């Protein structure tokens, strides 16, 4: 988890109705001293949302304690500093499921006493990754602590559930890439949006941002053209496919090849990448299924 020292200049994109509700509730909670849990997949913007709350509460970096359990640190000493502080402190918890059970017990015991204080001196943030939920929903010391706080959780949707906001994210990342890379890209072809909508981004906004930065870095013109997209962006990936009985394997194969050729606008190299086969093999299949006109 990272905490920026200066205020974020990035736009807080929340144009979808569901994400707007989450943001409004987030802002209201940030106006109090209630604990905040934020849950989501990798790259959905959990740290960004925490940063927004820190800014709203005017929290300075010297009052922040990080308990990031994926890295070694002096847990007992840090907890004692928090307990003994006379000033408001901010606690950022990350990867709690990697903590030792006795550390979680100590944390839980401290929080039980702290939360009943008439004027709590702690702002607590807990960043939870989706892959931790299996552990947190079992019966163990981790779930005991989670049960105390889960009423204050916010769940951020992944990029697939925010497709309507895709143009805004692309525009923002394009602007950032231009600034950071010293480029002046003014536009992007519509074919990219079709590609982005259909692609599975394993790390969501982080991966989309990296891809935009790479495209800007590769481009020598002032417009991102579809034909310039690198072939490795089309690496084959597993996806769900509806399978119905009574349909031959050849029919499925033909339709899959046809769909990928249409998707890549007839580019055999890119279609072969998506299909996970060689261009030579694809050429043979095109002839076999009479699909030459699509390439």
PDB file of N, CA and C in Angstrom, residues 50-154:
ATOM      1  N   UNK A  50      -8.133   5.225  -0.680  1.00  0.00           N
ATOM      2  CA  UNK A  50      -7.618   5.529   0.657  1.00  0.00           C
ATOM      3  C   UNK A  50      -6.943   6.895   0.657  1.00  0.00           C
ATOM      4  N   UNK A  51      -6.172   7.169  -0.395  1.00  0.00           N
ATOM      5  CA  UNK A  51      -5.498   8.456  -0.492  1.00  0.00           C
ATOM      6  C   UNK A  51      -6.498   9.610  -0.492  1.00  0.00           C
ATOM      7  N   UNK A  52      -7.610   9.430  -1.183  1.00  0.00           N
ATOM      8  CA  UNK A  52      -8.653  10.463  -1.205  1.00  0.00           C
ATOM      9  C   UNK A  52      -9.211  10.714   0.197  1.00  0.00           C
ATOM     10  N   UNK A  53      -9.404   9.651   0.951  1.00  0.00           N
ATOM     11  CA  UNK A  53      -9.913   9.790   2.318  1.00  0.00           C
ATOM     12  C   UNK A  53      -8.895  10.480   3.216  1.00  0.00           C
ATOM     13  N   UNK A  54      -7.621  10.129   3.056  1.00  0.00           N
ATOM     14  CA  UNK A  54      -6.563  10.775   3.842  1.00  0.00           C
ATOM     15  C   UNK A  54      -6.539  12.275   3.575  1.00  0.00           C
ATOM     16  N   UNK A  55      -6.705  12.644   2.306  1.00  0.00           N
ATOM     17  CA  UNK A  55      -6.717  14.062   1.943  1.00  0.00           C
ATOM     18  C   UNK A  55      -7.920  14.769   2.561  1.00  0.00           C
ATOM     19  N   UNK A  56      -9.073  14.111   2.533  1.00  0.00           N
ATOM     20  CA  UNK A  56     -10.282  14.717   3.087  1.00  0.00           C
ATOM     21  C   UNK A  56     -10.156  14.935   4.590  1.00  0.00           C
ATOM     22  N   UNK A  57      -9.472  14.028   5.254  1.00  0.00           N
ATOM     23  CA  UNK A  57      -9.287  14.137   6.701  1.00  0.00           C
ATOM     24  C   UNK A  57      -8.065  14.979   7.066  1.00  0.00           C
ATOM     25  N   UNK A  58      -7.372  15.502   6.042  1.00  0.00           N
ATOM     26  CA  UNK A  58      -6.165  16.312   6.260  1.00  0.00           C
ATOM     27  C   UNK A  58      -5.127  15.574   7.100  1.00  0.00           C
ATOM     28  N   UNK A  59      -4.935  14.313   6.780  1.00  0.00           N
ATOM     29  CA  UNK A  59      -3.986  13.488   7.521  1.00  0.00           C
ATOM     30  C   UNK A  59      -2.586  13.666   6.952  1.00  0.00           C
ATOM     31  N   UNK A  60      -1.638  13.949   7.809  1.00  0.00           N
ATOM     32  CA  UNK A  60      -0.251  14.132   7.389  1.00  0.00           C
ATOM     33  C   UNK A  60       0.498  12.806   7.457  1.00  0.00           C
ATOM     34  N   UNK A  61       1.535  12.686   6.647  1.00  0.00           N
ATOM     35  CA  UNK A  61       2.271  11.421   6.557  1.00  0.00           C
ATOM     36  C   UNK A  61       2.958  11.046   7.862  1.00  0.00           C
ATOM     37  N   UNK A  62       3.323  12.039   8.681  1.00  0.00           N
ATOM     38  CA  UNK A  62       4.038  11.716   9.926  1.00  0.00           C
ATOM     39  C   UNK A  62       3.130  11.124  11.000  1.00  0.00           C
ATOM     40  N   UNK A  63       1.823  11.080  10.732  1.00  0.00           N
ATOM     41  CA  UNK A  63       0.903  10.473  11.703  1.00  0.00           C
ATOM     42  C   UNK A  63       0.423   9.094  11.245  1.00  0.00           C
ATOM     43  N   UNK A  64       1.017   8.585  10.155  1.00  0.00           N
ATOM     44  CA  UNK A  64       0.565   7.319   9.571  1.00  0.00           C
ATOM     45  C   UNK A  64       1.476   6.170   9.985  1.00  0.00           C
ATOM     46  N   UNK A  65       0.863   5.092  10.437  1.00  0.00           N
ATOM     47  CA  UNK A  65       1.577   3.852  10.736  1.00  0.00           C
ATOM     48  C   UNK A  65       1.129   2.785   9.737  1.00  0.00           C
ATOM     49  N   UNK A  66       2.097   2.171   9.075  1.00  0.00           N
ATOM     50  CA  UNK A  66       1.803   1.121   8.101  1.00  0.00           C
ATOM     51  C   UNK A  66       2.024  -0.247   8.733  1.00  0.00           C
ATOM     52  N   UNK A  67       1.008  -1.073   8.694  1.00  0.00           N
ATOM     53  CA  UNK A  67       1.155  -2.473   9.090  1.00  0.00           C
ATOM     54  C   UNK A  67       0.951  -3.311   7.833  1.00  0.00           C
ATOM     55  N   UNK A  68       2.004  -3.446   7.048  1.00  0.00           N
ATOM     56  CA  UNK A  68       1.952  -4.216   5.803  1.00  0.00           C
ATOM     57  C   UNK A  68       2.611  -5.566   6.058  1.00  0.00           C
ATOM     58  N   UNK A  69       1.795  -6.591   6.222  1.00  0.00           N
ATOM     59  CA  UNK A  69       2.285  -7.882   6.691  1.00  0.00           C
ATOM     60  C   UNK A  69       2.928  -8.740   5.607  1.00  0.00           C
ATOM     61  N   UNK A  70       3.002  -8.232   4.383  1.00  0.00           N
ATOM     62  CA  UNK A  70       3.731  -8.988   3.367  1.00  0.00           C
ATOM     63  C   UNK A  70       5.228  -8.687   3.426  1.00  0.00           C
ATOM     64  N   UNK A  71       5.599  -7.725   4.264  1.00  0.00           N
ATOM     65  CA  UNK A  71       7.010  -7.388   4.461  1.00  0.00           C
ATOM     66  C   UNK A  71       7.333  -7.447   5.955  1.00  0.00           C
ATOM     67  N   UNK A  72       8.563  -7.798   6.318  1.00  0.00           N
ATOM     68  CA  UNK A  72       8.924  -7.866   7.743  1.00  0.00           C
ATOM     69  C   UNK A  72       9.002  -6.473   8.371  1.00  0.00           C
ATOM     70  N   UNK A  73       8.506  -6.347   9.578  1.00  0.00           N
ATOM     71  CA  UNK A  73       8.622  -5.103  10.337  1.00  0.00           C
ATOM     72  C   UNK A  73       8.444  -5.438  11.818  1.00  0.00           C
ATOM     73  N   UNK A  74       8.771  -4.489  12.682  1.00  0.00           N
ATOM     74  CA  UNK A  74       8.698  -4.697  14.127  1.00  0.00           C
ATOM     75  C   UNK A  74       7.263  -4.453  14.591  1.00  0.00           C
ATOM     76  N   UNK A  75       6.468  -5.500  14.599  1.00  0.00           N
ATOM     77  CA  UNK A  75       5.038  -5.357  14.885  1.00  0.00           C
ATOM     78  C   UNK A  75       4.775  -4.863  16.308  1.00  0.00           C
ATOM     79  N   UNK A  76       5.338  -5.546  17.287  1.00  0.00           N
ATOM     80  CA  UNK A  76       5.056  -5.209  18.690  1.00  0.00           C
ATOM     81  C   UNK A  76       5.441  -3.773  19.002  1.00  0.00           C
ATOM     82  N   UNK A  77       6.627  -3.351  18.526  1.00  0.00           N
ATOM     83  CA  UNK A  77       7.088  -1.986  18.764  1.00  0.00           C
ATOM     84  C   UNK A  77       6.158  -0.966  18.107  1.00  0.00           C
ATOM     85  N   UNK A  78       5.712  -1.283  16.887  1.00  0.00           N
ATOM     86  CA  UNK A  78       4.817  -0.366  16.179  1.00  0.00           C
ATOM     87  C   UNK A  78       3.482  -0.237  16.893  1.00  0.00           C
ATOM     88  N   UNK A  79       2.944  -1.351  17.350  1.00  0.00           N
ATOM     89  CA  UNK A  79       1.669  -1.318  18.061  1.00  0.00           C
ATOM     90  C   UNK A  79       1.779  -0.538  19.370  1.00  0.00           C
ATOM     91  N   UNK A  80       2.907  -0.668  20.052  1.00  0.00           N
ATOM     92  CA  UNK A  80       3.115   0.077  21.298  1.00  0.00           C
ATOM     93  C   UNK A  80       3.171   1.580  21.039  1.00  0.00           C
ATOM     94  N   UNK A  81       3.785   1.973  19.933  1.00  0.00           N
ATOM     95  CA  UNK A  81       3.839   3.392  19.573  1.00  0.00           C
ATOM     96  C   UNK A  81       2.435   3.938  19.328  1.00  0.00           C
ATOM     97  N   UNK A  82       1.608   3.118  18.683  1.00  0.00           N
ATOM     98  CA  UNK A  82       0.226   3.531  18.422  1.00  0.00           C
ATOM     99  C   UNK A  82      -0.534   3.687  19.733  1.00  0.00           C
ATOM    100  N   UNK A  83      -0.373   2.729  20.623  1.00  0.00           N
ATOM    101  CA  UNK A  83      -1.065   2.760  21.917  1.00  0.00           C
ATOM    102  C   UNK A  83      -0.659   3.960  22.763  1.00  0.00           C
ATOM    103  N   UNK A  84       0.617   4.289  22.723  1.00  0.00           N
ATOM    104  CA  UNK A  84       1.136   5.345  23.599  1.00  0.00           C
ATOM    105  C   UNK A  84       1.006   6.751  23.026  1.00  0.00           C
ATOM    106  N   UNK A  85       0.600   6.853  21.773  1.00  0.00           N
ATOM    107  CA  UNK A  85       0.501   8.166  21.143  1.00  0.00           C
ATOM    108  C   UNK A  85      -0.582   9.020  21.801  1.00  0.00           C
ATOM    109  N   UNK A  86      -0.264  10.287  22.020  1.00  0.00           N
ATOM    110  CA  UNK A  86      -1.219  11.232  22.601  1.00  0.00           C
ATOM    111  C   UNK A  86      -1.987  11.983  21.511  1.00  0.00           C
ATOM    112  N   UNK A  87      -1.503  11.855  20.274  1.00  0.00           N
ATOM    113  CA  UNK A  87      -2.114  12.547  19.147  1.00  0.00           C
ATOM    114  C   UNK A  87      -2.937  11.562  18.313  1.00  0.00           C
ATOM    115  N   UNK A  88      -3.730  12.112  17.389  1.00  0.00           N
ATOM    116  CA  UNK A  88      -4.454  11.268  16.443  1.00  0.00           C
ATOM    117  C   UNK A  88      -3.450  10.533  15.564  1.00  0.00           C
ATOM    118  N   UNK A  89      -3.651   9.262  15.385  1.00  0.00           N
ATOM    119  CA  UNK A  89      -2.785   8.474  14.514  1.00  0.00           C
ATOM    120  C   UNK A  89      -3.640   7.787  13.455  1.00  0.00           C
ATOM    121  N   UNK A  90      -2.997   7.454  12.351  1.00  0.00           N
ATOM    122  CA  UNK A  90      -3.670   6.753  11.259  1.00  0.00           C
ATOM    123  C   UNK A  90      -3.001   5.409  11.051  1.00  0.00           C
ATOM    124  N   UNK A  91      -3.800   4.372  11.031  1.00  0.00           N
ATOM    125  CA  UNK A  91      -3.284   3.014  10.890  1.00  0.00           C
ATOM    126  C   UNK A  91      -3.723   2.445   9.547  1.00  0.00           C
ATOM    127  N   UNK A  92      -2.749   2.065   8.709  1.00  0.00           N
ATOM    128  CA  UNK A  92      -3.027   1.450   7.417  1.00  0.00           C
ATOM    129  C   UNK A  92      -2.635  -0.021   7.484  1.00  0.00           C
ATOM    130  N   UNK A  93      -3.617  -0.909   7.404  1.00  0.00           N
ATOM    131  CA  UNK A  93      -3.375  -2.349   7.470  1.00  0.00           C
ATOM    132  C   UNK A  93      -3.460  -2.943   6.072  1.00  0.00           C
ATOM    133  N   UNK A  94      -2.495  -3.786   5.732  1.00  0.00           N
ATOM    134  CA  UNK A  94      -2.491  -4.440   4.424  1.00  0.00           C
ATOM    135  C   UNK A  94      -1.993  -5.873   4.585  1.00  0.00           C
ATOM    136  N   UNK A  95      -2.615  -6.778   3.820  1.00  0.00           N
ATOM    137  CA  UNK A  95      -2.243  -8.200   3.806  1.00  0.00           C
ATOM    138  C   UNK A  95      -2.232  -8.810   5.212  1.00  0.00           C
ATOM    139  N   UNK A  96      -3.305  -8.579   5.944  1.00  0.00           N
ATOM    140  CA  UNK A  96      -3.395  -9.108   7.305  1.00  0.00           C
ATOM    141  C   UNK A  96      -3.321 -10.634   7.330  1.00  0.00           C
ATOM    142  N   UNK A  97      -3.791 -11.275   6.276  1.00  0.00           N
ATOM    143  CA  UNK A  97      -3.792 -12.742   6.259  1.00  0.00           C
ATOM    144  C   UNK A  97      -2.386 -13.331   6.222  1.00  0.00           C
ATOM    145  N   UNK A  98      -1.382 -12.495   6.027  1.00  0.00           N
ATOM    146  CA  UNK A  98       0.007 -12.952   6.088  1.00  0.00           C
ATOM    147  C   UNK A  98       0.628 -12.707   7.467  1.00  0.00           C
ATOM    148  N   UNK A  99      -0.140 -12.121   8.367  1.00  0.00           N
ATOM    149  CA  UNK A  99       0.354 -11.868   9.728  1.00  0.00           C
ATOM    150  C   UNK A  99       0.374 -13.166  10.527  1.00  0.00           C
ATOM    151  N   UNK A 100       1.210 -13.191  11.564  1.00  0.00           N
ATOM    152  CA  UNK A 100       1.234 -14.335  12.472  1.00  0.00           C
ATOM    153  C   UNK A 100      -0.038 -14.305  13.322  1.00  0.00           C
ATOM    154  N   UNK A 101      -0.592 -15.466  13.662  1.00  0.00           N
ATOM    155  CA  UNK A 101      -1.827 -15.494  14.465  1.00  0.00           C
ATOM    156  C   UNK A 101      -1.736 -14.691  15.752  1.00  0.00           C
ATOM    157  N   UNK A 102      -0.581 -14.749  16.436  1.00  0.00           N
ATOM    158  CA  UNK A 102      -0.460 -14.005  17.695  1.00  0.00           C
ATOM    159  C   UNK A 102      -0.469 -12.496  17.459  1.00  0.00           C
ATOM    160  N   UNK A 103       0.018 -12.056  16.290  1.00  0.00           N
ATOM    161  CA  UNK A 103      -0.021 -10.629  15.962  1.00  0.00           C
ATOM    162  C   UNK A 103      -1.466 -10.175  15.746  1.00  0.00           C
ATOM    163  N   UNK A 104      -2.240 -11.013  15.091  1.00  0.00           N
ATOM    164  CA  UNK A 104      -3.649 -10.680  14.856  1.00  0.00           C
ATOM    165  C   UNK A 104      -4.408 -10.618  16.178  1.00  0.00           C
ATOM    166  N   UNK A 105      -4.105 -11.535  17.071  1.00  0.00           N
ATOM    167  CA  UNK A 105      -4.753 -11.542  18.391  1.00  0.00           C
ATOM    168  C   UNK A 105      -4.433 -10.266  19.157  1.00  0.00           C
ATOM    169  N   UNK A 106      -3.155  -9.850  19.124  1.00  0.00           N
ATOM    170  CA  UNK A 106      -2.773  -8.599  19.787  1.00  0.00           C
ATOM    171  C   UNK A 106      -3.515  -7.410  19.187  1.00  0.00           C
ATOM    172  N   UNK A 107      -3.605  -7.400  17.870  1.00  0.00           N
ATOM    173  CA  UNK A 107      -4.285  -6.310  17.172  1.00  0.00           C
ATOM    174  C   UNK A 107      -5.770  -6.294  17.530  1.00  0.00           C
ATOM    175  N   UNK A 108      -6.354  -7.463  17.582  1.00  0.00           N
ATOM    176  CA  UNK A 108      -7.769  -7.572  17.915  1.00  0.00           C
ATOM    177  C   UNK A 108      -8.048  -7.110  19.340  1.00  0.00           C
ATOM    178  N   UNK A 109      -7.211  -7.517  20.267  1.00  0.00           N
ATOM    179  CA  UNK A 109      -7.389  -7.117  21.671  1.00  0.00           C
ATOM    180  C   UNK A 109      -7.263  -5.610  21.831  1.00  0.00           C
ATOM    181  N   UNK A 110      -6.281  -5.026  21.128  1.00  0.00           N
ATOM    182  CA  UNK A 110      -6.113  -3.569  21.195  1.00  0.00           C
ATOM    183  C   UNK A 110      -7.338  -2.863  20.624  1.00  0.00           C
ATOM    184  N   UNK A 111      -7.843  -3.348  19.472  1.00  0.00           N
ATOM    185  CA  UNK A 111      -8.968  -2.670  18.840  1.00  0.00           C
ATOM    186  C   UNK A 111     -10.237  -2.781  19.675  1.00  0.00           C
ATOM    187  N   UNK A 112     -10.417  -3.897  20.352  1.00  0.00           N
ATOM    188  CA  UNK A 112     -11.595  -4.062  21.207  1.00  0.00           C
ATOM    189  C   UNK A 112     -11.661  -2.968  22.267  1.00  0.00           C
ATOM    190  N   UNK A 113     -10.516  -2.630  22.831  1.00  0.00           N
ATOM    191  CA  UNK A 113     -10.482  -1.573  23.846  1.00  0.00           C
ATOM    192  C   UNK A 113     -10.545  -0.192  23.215  1.00  0.00           C
ATOM    193  N   UNK A 114      -9.914  -0.032  22.062  1.00  0.00           N
ATOM    194  CA  UNK A 114      -9.854   1.273  21.401  1.00  0.00           C
ATOM    195  C   UNK A 114     -11.221   1.714  20.888  1.00  0.00           C
ATOM    196  N   UNK A 115     -11.982   0.806  20.326  1.00  0.00           N
ATOM    197  CA  UNK A 115     -13.241   1.205  19.684  1.00  0.00           C
ATOM    198  C   UNK A 115     -14.289   1.683  20.684  1.00  0.00           C
ATOM    199  N   UNK A 116     -14.112   1.328  21.962  1.00  0.00           N
ATOM    200  CA  UNK A 116     -15.068   1.767  22.977  1.00  0.00           C
ATOM    201  C   UNK A 116     -14.639   3.063  23.663  1.00  0.00           C
ATOM    202  N   UNK A 117     -13.513   3.606  23.232  1.00  0.00           N
ATOM    203  CA  UNK A 117     -13.087   4.900  23.765  1.00  0.00           C
ATOM    204  C   UNK A 117     -14.070   5.979  23.314  1.00  0.00           C
ATOM    205  N   UNK A 118     -14.400   6.874  24.219  1.00  0.00           N
ATOM    206  CA  UNK A 118     -15.359   7.932  23.880  1.00  0.00           C
ATOM    207  C   UNK A 118     -14.853   8.789  22.728  1.00  0.00           C
ATOM    208  N   UNK A 119     -13.577   9.089  22.749  1.00  0.00           N
ATOM    209  CA  UNK A 119     -12.963   9.850  21.661  1.00  0.00           C
ATOM    210  C   UNK A 119     -11.754   9.074  21.160  1.00  0.00           C
ATOM    211  N   UNK A 120     -12.002   8.217  20.218  1.00  0.00           N
ATOM    212  CA  UNK A 120     -10.917   7.411  19.667  1.00  0.00           C
ATOM    213  C   UNK A 120      -9.896   8.312  18.985  1.00  0.00           C
ATOM    214  N   UNK A 121      -8.626   7.975  19.128  1.00  0.00           N
ATOM    215  CA  UNK A 121      -7.563   8.780  18.522  1.00  0.00           C
ATOM    216  C   UNK A 121      -6.955   8.066  17.314  1.00  0.00           C
ATOM    217  N   UNK A 122      -7.719   7.132  16.739  1.00  0.00           N
ATOM    218  CA  UNK A 122      -7.195   6.326  15.633  1.00  0.00           C
ATOM    219  C   UNK A 122      -8.119   6.380  14.418  1.00  0.00           C
ATOM    220  N   UNK A 123      -7.523   6.672  13.265  1.00  0.00           N
ATOM    221  CA  UNK A 123      -8.183   6.454  11.982  1.00  0.00           C
ATOM    222  C   UNK A 123      -7.665   5.117  11.458  1.00  0.00           C
ATOM    223  N   UNK A 124      -8.554   4.164  11.260  1.00  0.00           N
ATOM    224  CA  UNK A 124      -8.121   2.841  10.820  1.00  0.00           C
ATOM    225  C   UNK A 124      -8.571   2.567   9.392  1.00  0.00           C
ATOM    226  N   UNK A 125      -7.608   2.178   8.544  1.00  0.00           N
ATOM    227  CA  UNK A 125      -7.886   1.748   7.172  1.00  0.00           C
ATOM    228  C   UNK A 125      -7.366   0.319   7.007  1.00  0.00           C
ATOM    229  N   UNK A 126      -8.183  -0.505   6.391  1.00  0.00           N
ATOM    230  CA  UNK A 126      -7.760  -1.883   6.152  1.00  0.00           C
ATOM    231  C   UNK A 126      -7.997  -2.206   4.679  1.00  0.00           C
ATOM    232  N   UNK A 127      -6.916  -2.430   3.952  1.00  0.00           N
ATOM    233  CA  UNK A 127      -6.999  -2.778   2.536  1.00  0.00           C
ATOM    234  C   UNK A 127      -7.032  -4.300   2.409  1.00  0.00           C
ATOM    235  N   UNK A 128      -8.116  -4.805   1.840  1.00  0.00           N
ATOM    236  CA  UNK A 128      -8.308  -6.249   1.720  1.00  0.00           C
ATOM    237  C   UNK A 128      -8.355  -6.643   0.250  1.00  0.00           C
ATOM    238  N   UNK A 129      -7.504  -7.585  -0.120  1.00  0.00           N
ATOM    239  CA  UNK A 129      -7.465  -8.081  -1.492  1.00  0.00           C
ATOM    240  C   UNK A 129      -8.448  -9.244  -1.635  1.00  0.00           C
ATOM    241  N   UNK A 130      -9.098  -9.336  -2.780  1.00  0.00           N
ATOM    242  CA  UNK A 130     -10.146 -10.337  -2.974  1.00  0.00           C
ATOM    243  C   UNK A 130      -9.677 -11.753  -2.685  1.00  0.00           C
ATOM    244  N   UNK A 131      -8.392 -12.025  -2.961  1.00  0.00           N
ATOM    245  CA  UNK A 131      -7.900 -13.387  -2.734  1.00  0.00           C
ATOM    246  C   UNK A 131      -7.721 -13.710  -1.250  1.00  0.00           C
ATOM    247  N   UNK A 132      -7.941 -12.728  -0.381  1.00  0.00           N
ATOM    248  CA  UNK A 132      -7.864 -12.973   1.060  1.00  0.00           C
ATOM    249  C   UNK A 132      -9.212 -13.367   1.668  1.00  0.00           C
ATOM    250  N   UNK A 133     -10.286 -13.191   0.923  1.00  0.00           N
ATOM    251  CA  UNK A 133     -11.621 -13.373   1.486  1.00  0.00           C
ATOM    252  C   UNK A 133     -11.902 -14.808   1.911  1.00  0.00           C
ATOM    253  N   UNK A 134     -11.328 -15.775   1.204  1.00  0.00           N
ATOM    254  CA  UNK A 134     -11.536 -17.176   1.598  1.00  0.00           C
ATOM    255  C   UNK A 134     -11.067 -17.412   3.029  1.00  0.00           C
ATOM    256  N   UNK A 135      -9.902 -16.845   3.363  1.00  0.00           N
ATOM    257  CA  UNK A 135      -9.368 -16.996   4.719  1.00  0.00           C
ATOM    258  C   UNK A 135     -10.214 -16.216   5.718  1.00  0.00           C
ATOM    259  N   UNK A 136     -10.608 -15.008   5.337  1.00  0.00           N
ATOM    260  CA  UNK A 136     -11.359 -14.148   6.254  1.00  0.00           C
ATOM    261  C   UNK A 136     -12.769 -14.658   6.524  1.00  0.00           C
ATOM    262  N   UNK A 137     -13.281 -15.498   5.647  1.00  0.00           N
ATOM    263  CA  UNK A 137     -14.630 -16.034   5.833  1.00  0.00           C
ATOM    264  C   UNK A 137     -14.642 -17.412   6.481  1.00  0.00           C
ATOM    265  N   UNK A 138     -13.460 -17.912   6.851  1.00  0.00           N
ATOM    266  CA  UNK A 138     -13.374 -19.155   7.603  1.00  0.00           C
ATOM    267  C   UNK A 138     -13.337 -18.830   9.099  1.00  0.00           C
ATOM    268  N   UNK A 139     -13.410 -19.874   9.905  1.00  0.00           N
ATOM    269  CA  UNK A 139     -13.359 -19.663  11.348  1.00  0.00           C
ATOM    270  C   UNK A 139     -11.911 -19.708  11.806  1.00  0.00           C
ATOM    271  N   UNK A 140     -11.329 -18.548  12.076  1.00  0.00           N
ATOM    272  CA  UNK A 140      -9.934 -18.455  12.512  1.00  0.00           C
ATOM    273  C   UNK A 140      -9.707 -17.086  13.143  1.00  0.00           C
ATOM    274  N   UNK A 141      -8.476 -16.819  13.568  1.00  0.00           N
ATOM    275  CA  UNK A 141      -8.189 -15.536  14.227  1.00  0.00           C
ATOM    276  C   UNK A 141      -8.351 -14.366  13.266  1.00  0.00           C
ATOM    277  N   UNK A 142      -8.107 -14.611  11.973  1.00  0.00           N
ATOM    278  CA  UNK A 142      -8.238 -13.548  10.981  1.00  0.00           C
ATOM    279  C   UNK A 142      -9.710 -13.155  10.821  1.00  0.00           C
ATOM    280  N   UNK A 143     -10.570 -14.155  10.760  1.00  0.00           N
ATOM    281  CA  UNK A 143     -11.998 -13.868  10.604  1.00  0.00           C
ATOM    282  C   UNK A 143     -12.588 -13.232  11.864  1.00  0.00           C
ATOM    283  N   UNK A 144     -12.030 -13.563  13.019  1.00  0.00           N
ATOM    284  CA  UNK A 144     -12.504 -12.947  14.265  1.00  0.00           C
ATOM    285  C   UNK A 144     -12.317 -11.431  14.223  1.00  0.00           C
ATOM    286  N   UNK A 145     -11.153 -11.014  13.735  1.00  0.00           N
ATOM    287  CA  UNK A 145     -10.877  -9.575  13.627  1.00  0.00           C
ATOM    288  C   UNK A 145     -11.733  -8.952  12.524  1.00  0.00           C
ATOM    289  N   UNK A 146     -11.859  -9.665  11.416  1.00  0.00           N
ATOM    290  CA  UNK A 146     -12.665  -9.187  10.291  1.00  0.00           C
ATOM    291  C   UNK A 146     -14.123  -8.999  10.702  1.00  0.00           C
ATOM    292  N   UNK A 147     -14.644  -9.929  11.499  1.00  0.00           N
ATOM    293  CA  UNK A 147     -16.038  -9.849  11.929  1.00  0.00           C
ATOM    294  C   UNK A 147     -16.314  -8.584  12.742  1.00  0.00           C
ATOM    295  N   UNK A 148     -15.304  -8.110  13.453  1.00  0.00           N
ATOM    296  CA  UNK A 148     -15.471  -6.881  14.240  1.00  0.00           C
ATOM    297  C   UNK A 148     -15.639  -5.648  13.359  1.00  0.00           C
ATOM    298  N   UNK A 149     -15.093  -5.716  12.150  1.00  0.00           N
ATOM    299  CA  UNK A 149     -14.991  -4.516  11.318  1.00  0.00           C
ATOM    300  C   UNK A 149     -15.756  -4.577   9.996  1.00  0.00           C
ATOM    301  N   UNK A 150     -16.259  -5.742   9.621  1.00  0.00           N
ATOM    302  CA  UNK A 150     -16.791  -5.905   8.265  1.00  0.00           C
ATOM    303  C   UNK A 150     -18.023  -5.048   7.970  1.00  0.00           C
ATOM    304  N   UNK A 151     -18.684  -4.540   8.998  1.00  0.00           N
ATOM    305  CA  UNK A 151     -19.831  -3.650   8.760  1.00  0.00           C
ATOM    306  C   UNK A 151     -19.403  -2.346   8.103  1.00  0.00           C
ATOM    307  N   UNK A 152     -18.121  -2.024   8.186  1.00  0.00           N
ATOM    308  CA  UNK A 152     -17.603  -0.760   7.640  1.00  0.00           C
ATOM    309  C   UNK A 152     -16.867  -0.971   6.311  1.00  0.00           C
ATOM    310  N   UNK A 153     -17.188  -2.055   5.611  1.00  0.00           N
ATOM    311  CA  UNK A 153     -16.443  -2.387   4.392  1.00  0.00           C
ATOM    312  C   UNK A 153     -17.054  -1.729   3.149  1.00  0.00           C
ATOM    313  N   UNK A 154     -16.180  -1.445   2.192  1.00  0.00           N
ATOM    314  CA  UNK A 154     -16.561  -0.958   0.868  1.00  0.00           C
ATOM    315  C   UNK A 154     -15.967  -1.925  -0.154  1.00  0.00           C
TER     316      UNK A 154
END
